[in-house]
PDB file of C-alpha atoms in Angstrom:
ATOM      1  CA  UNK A   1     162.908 -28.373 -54.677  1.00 83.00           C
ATOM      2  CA  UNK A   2     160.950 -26.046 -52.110  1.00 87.00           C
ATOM      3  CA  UNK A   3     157.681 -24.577 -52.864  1.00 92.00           C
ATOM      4  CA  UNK A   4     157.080 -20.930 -52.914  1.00 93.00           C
ATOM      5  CA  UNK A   5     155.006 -19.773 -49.831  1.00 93.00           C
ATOM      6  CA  UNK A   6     152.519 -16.289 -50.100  1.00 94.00           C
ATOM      7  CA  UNK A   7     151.627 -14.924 -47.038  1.00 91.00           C
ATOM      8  CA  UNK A   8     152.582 -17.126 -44.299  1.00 90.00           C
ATOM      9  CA  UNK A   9     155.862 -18.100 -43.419  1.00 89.00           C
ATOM     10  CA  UNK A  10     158.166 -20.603 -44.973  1.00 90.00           C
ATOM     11  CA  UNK A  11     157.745 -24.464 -43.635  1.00 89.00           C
ATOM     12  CA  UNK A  12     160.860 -26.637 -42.737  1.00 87.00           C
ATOM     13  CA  UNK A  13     161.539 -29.447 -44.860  1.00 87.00           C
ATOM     14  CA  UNK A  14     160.579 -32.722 -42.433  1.00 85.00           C
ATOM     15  CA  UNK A  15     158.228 -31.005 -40.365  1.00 82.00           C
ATOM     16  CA  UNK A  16     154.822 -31.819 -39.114  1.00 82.00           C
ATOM     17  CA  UNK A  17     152.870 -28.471 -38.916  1.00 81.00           C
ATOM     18  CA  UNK A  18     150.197 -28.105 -36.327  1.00 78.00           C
ATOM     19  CA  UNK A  19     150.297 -24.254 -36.710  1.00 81.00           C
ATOM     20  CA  UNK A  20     150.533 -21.688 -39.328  1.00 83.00           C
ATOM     21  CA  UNK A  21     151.981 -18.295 -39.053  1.00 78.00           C
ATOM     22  CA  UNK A  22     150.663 -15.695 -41.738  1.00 77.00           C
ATOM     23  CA  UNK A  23     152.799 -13.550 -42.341  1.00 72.00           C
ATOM     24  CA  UNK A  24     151.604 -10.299 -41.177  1.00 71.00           C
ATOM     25  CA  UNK A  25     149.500 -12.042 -38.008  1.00 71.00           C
ATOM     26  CA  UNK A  26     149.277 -14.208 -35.166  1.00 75.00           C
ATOM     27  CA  UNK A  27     150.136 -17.755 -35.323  1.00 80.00           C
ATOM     28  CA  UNK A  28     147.036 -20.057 -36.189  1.00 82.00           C
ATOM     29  CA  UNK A  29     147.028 -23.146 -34.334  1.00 83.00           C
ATOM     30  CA  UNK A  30     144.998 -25.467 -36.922  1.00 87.00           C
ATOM     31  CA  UNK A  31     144.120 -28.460 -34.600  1.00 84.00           C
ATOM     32  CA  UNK A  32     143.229 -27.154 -31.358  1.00 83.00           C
ATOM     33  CA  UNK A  33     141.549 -24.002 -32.441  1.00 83.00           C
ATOM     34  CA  UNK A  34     140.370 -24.278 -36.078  1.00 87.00           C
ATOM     35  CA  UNK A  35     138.211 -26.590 -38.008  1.00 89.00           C
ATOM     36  CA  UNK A  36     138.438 -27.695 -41.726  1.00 92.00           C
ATOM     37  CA  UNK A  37     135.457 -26.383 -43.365  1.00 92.00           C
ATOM     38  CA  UNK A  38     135.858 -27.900 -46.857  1.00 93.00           C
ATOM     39  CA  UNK A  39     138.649 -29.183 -49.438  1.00 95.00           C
ATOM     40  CA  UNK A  40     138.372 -28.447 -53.196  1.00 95.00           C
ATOM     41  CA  UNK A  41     139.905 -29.945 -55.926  1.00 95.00           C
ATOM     42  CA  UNK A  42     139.902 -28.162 -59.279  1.00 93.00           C
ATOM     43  CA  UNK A  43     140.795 -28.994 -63.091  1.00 91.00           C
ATOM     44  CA  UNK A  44     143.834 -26.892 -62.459  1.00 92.00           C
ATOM     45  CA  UNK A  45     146.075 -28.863 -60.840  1.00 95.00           C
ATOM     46  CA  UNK A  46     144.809 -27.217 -57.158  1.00 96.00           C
ATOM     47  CA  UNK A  47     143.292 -28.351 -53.878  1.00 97.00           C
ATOM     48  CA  UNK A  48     142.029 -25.790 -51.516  1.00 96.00           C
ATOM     49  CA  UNK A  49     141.656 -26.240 -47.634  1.00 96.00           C
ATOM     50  CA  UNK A  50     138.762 -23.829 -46.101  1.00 94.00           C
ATOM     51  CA  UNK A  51     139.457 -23.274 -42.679  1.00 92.00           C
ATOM     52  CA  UNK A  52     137.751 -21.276 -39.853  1.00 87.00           C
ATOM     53  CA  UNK A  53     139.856 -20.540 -36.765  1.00 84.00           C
ATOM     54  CA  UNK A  54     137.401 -21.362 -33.775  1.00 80.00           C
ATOM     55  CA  UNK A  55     138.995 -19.524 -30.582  1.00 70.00           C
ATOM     56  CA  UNK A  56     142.290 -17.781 -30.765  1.00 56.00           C
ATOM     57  CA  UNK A  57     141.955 -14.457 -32.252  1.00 51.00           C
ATOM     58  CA  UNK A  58     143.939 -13.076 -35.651  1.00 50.00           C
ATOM     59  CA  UNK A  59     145.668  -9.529 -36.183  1.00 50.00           C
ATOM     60  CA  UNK A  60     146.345 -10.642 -39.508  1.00 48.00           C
ATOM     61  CA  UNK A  61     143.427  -9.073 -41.022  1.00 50.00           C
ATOM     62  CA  UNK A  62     140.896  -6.542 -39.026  1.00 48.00           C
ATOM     63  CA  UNK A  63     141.437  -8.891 -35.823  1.00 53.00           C
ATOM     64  CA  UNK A  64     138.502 -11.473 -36.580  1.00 58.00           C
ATOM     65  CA  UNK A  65     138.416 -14.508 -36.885  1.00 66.00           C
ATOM     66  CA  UNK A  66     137.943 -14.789 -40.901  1.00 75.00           C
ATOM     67  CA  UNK A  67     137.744 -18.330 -42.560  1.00 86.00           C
ATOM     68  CA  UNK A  68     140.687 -18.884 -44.523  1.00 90.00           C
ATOM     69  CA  UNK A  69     142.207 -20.545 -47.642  1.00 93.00           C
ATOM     70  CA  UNK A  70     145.395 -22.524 -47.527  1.00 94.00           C
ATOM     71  CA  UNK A  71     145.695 -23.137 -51.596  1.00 96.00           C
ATOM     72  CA  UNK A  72     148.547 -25.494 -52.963  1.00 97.00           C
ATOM     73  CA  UNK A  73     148.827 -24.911 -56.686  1.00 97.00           C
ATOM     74  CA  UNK A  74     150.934 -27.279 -59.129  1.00 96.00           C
ATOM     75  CA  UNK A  75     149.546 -30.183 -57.287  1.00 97.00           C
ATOM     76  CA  UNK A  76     150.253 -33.337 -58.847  1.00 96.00           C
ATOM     77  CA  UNK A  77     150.308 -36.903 -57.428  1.00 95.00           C
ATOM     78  CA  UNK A  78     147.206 -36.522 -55.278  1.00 96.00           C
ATOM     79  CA  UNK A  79     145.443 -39.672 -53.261  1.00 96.00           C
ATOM     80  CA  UNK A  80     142.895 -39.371 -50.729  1.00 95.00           C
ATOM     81  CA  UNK A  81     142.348 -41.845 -48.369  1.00 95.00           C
ATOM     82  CA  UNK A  82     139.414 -42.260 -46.047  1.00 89.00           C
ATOM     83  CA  UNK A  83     139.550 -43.048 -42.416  1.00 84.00           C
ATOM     84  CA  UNK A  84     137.579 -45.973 -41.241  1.00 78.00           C
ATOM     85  CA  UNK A  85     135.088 -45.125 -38.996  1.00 82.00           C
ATOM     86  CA  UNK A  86     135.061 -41.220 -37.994  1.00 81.00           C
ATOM     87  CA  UNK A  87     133.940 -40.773 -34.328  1.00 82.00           C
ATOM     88  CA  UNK A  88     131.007 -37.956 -34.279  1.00 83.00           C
ATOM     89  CA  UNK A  89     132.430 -34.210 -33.944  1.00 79.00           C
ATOM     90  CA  UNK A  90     135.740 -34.849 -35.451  1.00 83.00           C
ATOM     91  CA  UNK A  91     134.603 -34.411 -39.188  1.00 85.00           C
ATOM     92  CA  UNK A  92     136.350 -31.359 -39.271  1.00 88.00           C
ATOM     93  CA  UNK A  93     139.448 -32.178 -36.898  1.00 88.00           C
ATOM     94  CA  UNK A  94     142.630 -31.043 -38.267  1.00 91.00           C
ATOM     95  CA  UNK A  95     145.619 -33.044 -37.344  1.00 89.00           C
ATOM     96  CA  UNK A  96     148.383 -31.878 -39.316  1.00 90.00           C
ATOM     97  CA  UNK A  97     150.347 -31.694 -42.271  1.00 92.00           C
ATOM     98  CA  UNK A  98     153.648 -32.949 -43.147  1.00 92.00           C
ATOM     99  CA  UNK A  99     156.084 -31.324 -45.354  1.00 93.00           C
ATOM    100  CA  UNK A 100     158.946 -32.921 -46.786  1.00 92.00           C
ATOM    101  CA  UNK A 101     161.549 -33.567 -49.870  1.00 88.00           C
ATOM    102  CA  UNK A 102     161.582 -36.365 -51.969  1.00 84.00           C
ATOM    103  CA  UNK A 103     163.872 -35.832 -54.525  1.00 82.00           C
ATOM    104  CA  UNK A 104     165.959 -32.406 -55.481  1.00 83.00           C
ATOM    105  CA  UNK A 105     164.425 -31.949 -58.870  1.00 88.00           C
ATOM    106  CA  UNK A 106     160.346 -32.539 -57.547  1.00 92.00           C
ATOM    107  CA  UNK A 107     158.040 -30.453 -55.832  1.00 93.00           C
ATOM    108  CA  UNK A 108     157.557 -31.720 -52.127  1.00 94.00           C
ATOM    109  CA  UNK A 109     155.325 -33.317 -51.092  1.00 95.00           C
ATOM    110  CA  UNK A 110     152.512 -32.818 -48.272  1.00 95.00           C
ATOM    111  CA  UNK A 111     150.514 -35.018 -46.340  1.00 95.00           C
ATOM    112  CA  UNK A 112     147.202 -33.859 -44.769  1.00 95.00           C
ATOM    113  CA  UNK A 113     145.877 -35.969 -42.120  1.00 93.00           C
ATOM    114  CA  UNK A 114     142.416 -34.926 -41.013  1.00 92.00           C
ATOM    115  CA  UNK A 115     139.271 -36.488 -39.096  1.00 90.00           C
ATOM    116  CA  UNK A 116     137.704 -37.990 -41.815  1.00 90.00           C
ATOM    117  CA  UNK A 117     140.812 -38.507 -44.642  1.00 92.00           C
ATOM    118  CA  UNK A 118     144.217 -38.236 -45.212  1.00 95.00           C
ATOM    119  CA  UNK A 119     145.520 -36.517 -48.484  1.00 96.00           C
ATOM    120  CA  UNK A 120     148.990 -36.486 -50.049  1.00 97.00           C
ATOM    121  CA  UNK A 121     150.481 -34.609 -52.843  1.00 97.00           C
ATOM    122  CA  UNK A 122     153.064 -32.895 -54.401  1.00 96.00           C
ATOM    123  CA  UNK A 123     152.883 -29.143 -54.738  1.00 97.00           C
ATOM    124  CA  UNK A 124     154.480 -26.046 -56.092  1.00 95.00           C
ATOM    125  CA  UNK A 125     153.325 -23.540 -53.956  1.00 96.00           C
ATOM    126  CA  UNK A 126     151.293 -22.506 -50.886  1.00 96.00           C
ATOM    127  CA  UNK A 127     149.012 -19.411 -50.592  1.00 95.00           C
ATOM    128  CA  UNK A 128     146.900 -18.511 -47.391  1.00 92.00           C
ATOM    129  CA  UNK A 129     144.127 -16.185 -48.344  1.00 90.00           C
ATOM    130  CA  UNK A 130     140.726 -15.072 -46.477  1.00 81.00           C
ATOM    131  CA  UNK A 131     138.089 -17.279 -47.692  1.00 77.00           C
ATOM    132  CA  UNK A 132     135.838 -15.340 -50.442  1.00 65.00           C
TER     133      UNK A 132
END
């Protein structure tokens, strides 16, 4: 099953995503020129990512850099893991996510693998939004 993606573009099935590319916008590369801001998880089955692109600047919207929300909705599944001991300054490293099937009749799943923790879950859909 694939999720449903709002304004960015589609991922591949078996990829590992350094970059996002909103749809109406530049491409955002998330771990050389953004930093992860904040995660929340909510009652309703979502996690949020709050990102703020550092140096590359975005058409998408008024050509700023805004901070952003990459929401996964229908999340299910979900275990954080910490890293061991996080080196000063790279709290808020992104690394990547992976995207991948497992299994025609579940939503995929995606790994998040960050400075400080690594998350994994299943997930319906993907939505990047400016941060409110």
């Amino acid at each position: 099953m694939r999720a449903s993606f709002v304004n960015l573009d589609d991922w591949e099935f078996g990829s590992e995503l350094i970059e996002i590319l909103p749809t109406d916008g530049d491409p955002i590369d998330l771990h050389n020129t953004a930093d992860l801001i904040s995660v929340d998880l909510t009652t309703e089955r979502a996690i949020t990512f709050h990102i703020r692109p550092t140096e590359q600047p975005i058409t998408w919207l008024w050509g700023k850099f805004p901070p952003l929300a990459l929401s996964f909705k229908g999340v299910s599944n979900l275990k954080i893991s910490q890293i061991g001991e996080v080196c000063p300054g790279d709290e808020m490293l992104i690394h990547a996510w992976e995207y991948y099937e497992d299994g025609p009749d579940l939503p995929p799943v995606f790994e998040f693998s960050g400075g400080m923790f690594e998350i994994s879950y299943r997930a319906a859909s993907v939505r990047l939004d400016l941060m409110p």
